[in-house]
Coordinates of C-alpha atoms in Angstrom, one line a residue:
M96 CA -163.8 -32.9 58.4
K97 CA -166.5 -32.0 55.9
I98 CA -168.2 -35.4 56.5
I99 CA -168.2 -34.8 60.3
R100 CA -169.8 -31.4 59.9
F101 CA -172.4 -32.8 57.4
V102 CA -173.3 -35.7 59.8
I103 CA -173.6 -33.2 62.7
L104 CA -175.9 -30.9 60.7
L105 CA -177.9 -33.8 59.5
M106 CA -178.4 -35.0 63.1
I107 CA -179.4 -31.5 64.3
S108 CA -181.9 -31.2 61.4
V109 CA -183.5 -34.6 62.2
L110 CA -183.8 -33.6 65.9
V111 CA -185.4 -30.2 65.1
F112 CA -187.8 -31.7 62.6
N113 CA -188.9 -34.4 64.9
S114 CA -189.6 -32.0 67.8
I115 CA -191.6 -29.7 65.5
S116 CA -193.7 -32.4 63.8
A117 CA -194.3 -34.8 66.6
Q118 CA -197.7 -34.8 68.3
A119 CA -196.3 -35.3 71.7
V120 CA -198.8 -34.6 74.5
Y121 CA -198.5 -34.3 78.2
S122 CA -201.5 -35.0 80.4
T123 CA -201.6 -32.5 83.2
D124 CA -203.6 -32.8 86.5
Y125 CA -204.5 -29.2 86.5
K126 CA -207.1 -27.5 84.2
Y127 CA -205.3 -24.1 84.4
D128 CA -202.0 -25.7 83.2
A129 CA -203.5 -27.1 80.0
D130 CA -203.4 -25.8 76.5
V131 CA -206.4 -27.9 75.5
K132 CA -209.2 -29.4 77.7
V133 CA -210.2 -32.8 76.3
Y134 CA -213.2 -35.0 76.8
V135 CA -212.9 -38.7 75.9
S136 CA -216.1 -40.1 74.3
D137 CA -217.2 -43.7 74.3
Y138 CA -218.5 -43.1 70.8
K139 CA -216.5 -42.5 67.6
Y140 CA -219.4 -40.4 66.0
E141 CA -219.2 -37.9 68.8
A142 CA -215.5 -37.2 68.4
D143 CA -213.8 -34.2 66.9
L144 CA -210.7 -36.3 66.7
V145 CA -210.1 -40.0 66.6
V146 CA -206.8 -40.6 68.5
Y147 CA -204.4 -43.5 68.3
K148 CA -202.1 -43.7 71.3
T149 CA -198.6 -44.8 70.3
T150 CA -195.7 -46.0 72.4
Y151 CA -193.1 -44.6 70.0
K152 CA -192.5 -40.9 69.6
Y153 CA -191.4 -41.3 65.9
E154 CA -194.9 -42.6 65.0
A155 CA -196.6 -39.5 66.2
D156 CA -196.2 -37.5 63.0
G157 CA -197.9 -34.1 62.7
N158 CA -201.5 -33.2 63.5
K159 CA -203.1 -36.5 62.4
G160 CA -204.4 -37.9 65.6
V161 CA -201.5 -40.2 66.5
W162 CA -200.4 -39.1 70.0
Y163 CA -197.4 -40.0 72.0
F164 CA -197.8 -39.3 75.7
T165 CA -194.7 -37.9 77.3
D166 CA -193.7 -38.3 80.9
Y167 CA -192.5 -34.7 81.1
K168 CA -194.2 -31.4 80.4
Y169 CA -191.2 -29.9 78.6
D170 CA -191.1 -32.8 76.1
A171 CA -194.7 -32.2 74.9
K172 CA -196.0 -30.0 72.1
K173 CA -199.3 -29.7 73.8
K174 CA -200.4 -30.0 77.5
I175 CA -203.9 -31.5 77.8
Y176 CA -206.3 -31.9 80.7
F177 CA -208.9 -34.7 80.6
T178 CA -212.2 -33.4 81.8
D179 CA -215.1 -35.5 83.1
Y180 CA -217.7 -33.3 81.4
K181 CA -218.2 -32.8 77.7
Y182 CA -219.4 -29.2 78.1
E183 CA -216.1 -28.2 79.7
A184 CA -214.0 -29.6 76.8
D185 CA -212.4 -27.7 73.9
L186 CA -211.9 -31.0 72.1
V187 CA -213.8 -34.3 72.1
I188 CA -211.7 -37.3 71.3
Y189 CA -212.3 -41.0 70.8
F190 CA -209.4 -43.5 71.4
T191 CA -209.0 -46.2 68.8
T192 CA -207.0 -49.3 68.8
Y193 CA -206.2 -49.0 65.1
K194 CA -203.7 -46.5 63.8
Y195 CA -205.4 -46.3 60.4
E196 CA -208.6 -44.9 62.0
A197 CA -206.9 -41.9 63.6
G198 CA -207.7 -38.5 62.2
W199 CA -209.9 -35.4 62.3
Q200 CA -213.7 -35.9 62.1
K201 CA -214.3 -32.1 62.5
K202 CA -211.6 -30.1 60.7
E203 CA -212.7 -26.8 62.3
K204 CA -211.0 -27.9 65.6
Q205 CA -207.7 -28.8 64.0
H206 CA -206.1 -25.5 65.1
L207 CA -206.3 -26.6 68.8
M208 CA -203.5 -29.1 68.3
Y209 CA -201.1 -26.9 66.2

């Protein structure tokens, strides 16, 4: 009986920790629905954040630029809106194909994704 309780508590802890630390984002079609407005730059040097897009939620750990895009708004930690204009954006990002490149270029904007 103690083992079962321990396993249940362990599973709950893992689920809670994963939902808190994961950088799961949802891309909304409406600016008013977004927590953060994002502009995607073609140039890494312009970016506040270099983002690696992962297909696995467990890889999106913390606020380090590794994003997992959810299909549902309620699964996301942040709702983002992609704008066509840099001046409208709260955050400028650059998508990379390499996970090791992901990270903050300008630390003063980190609070936007917490």
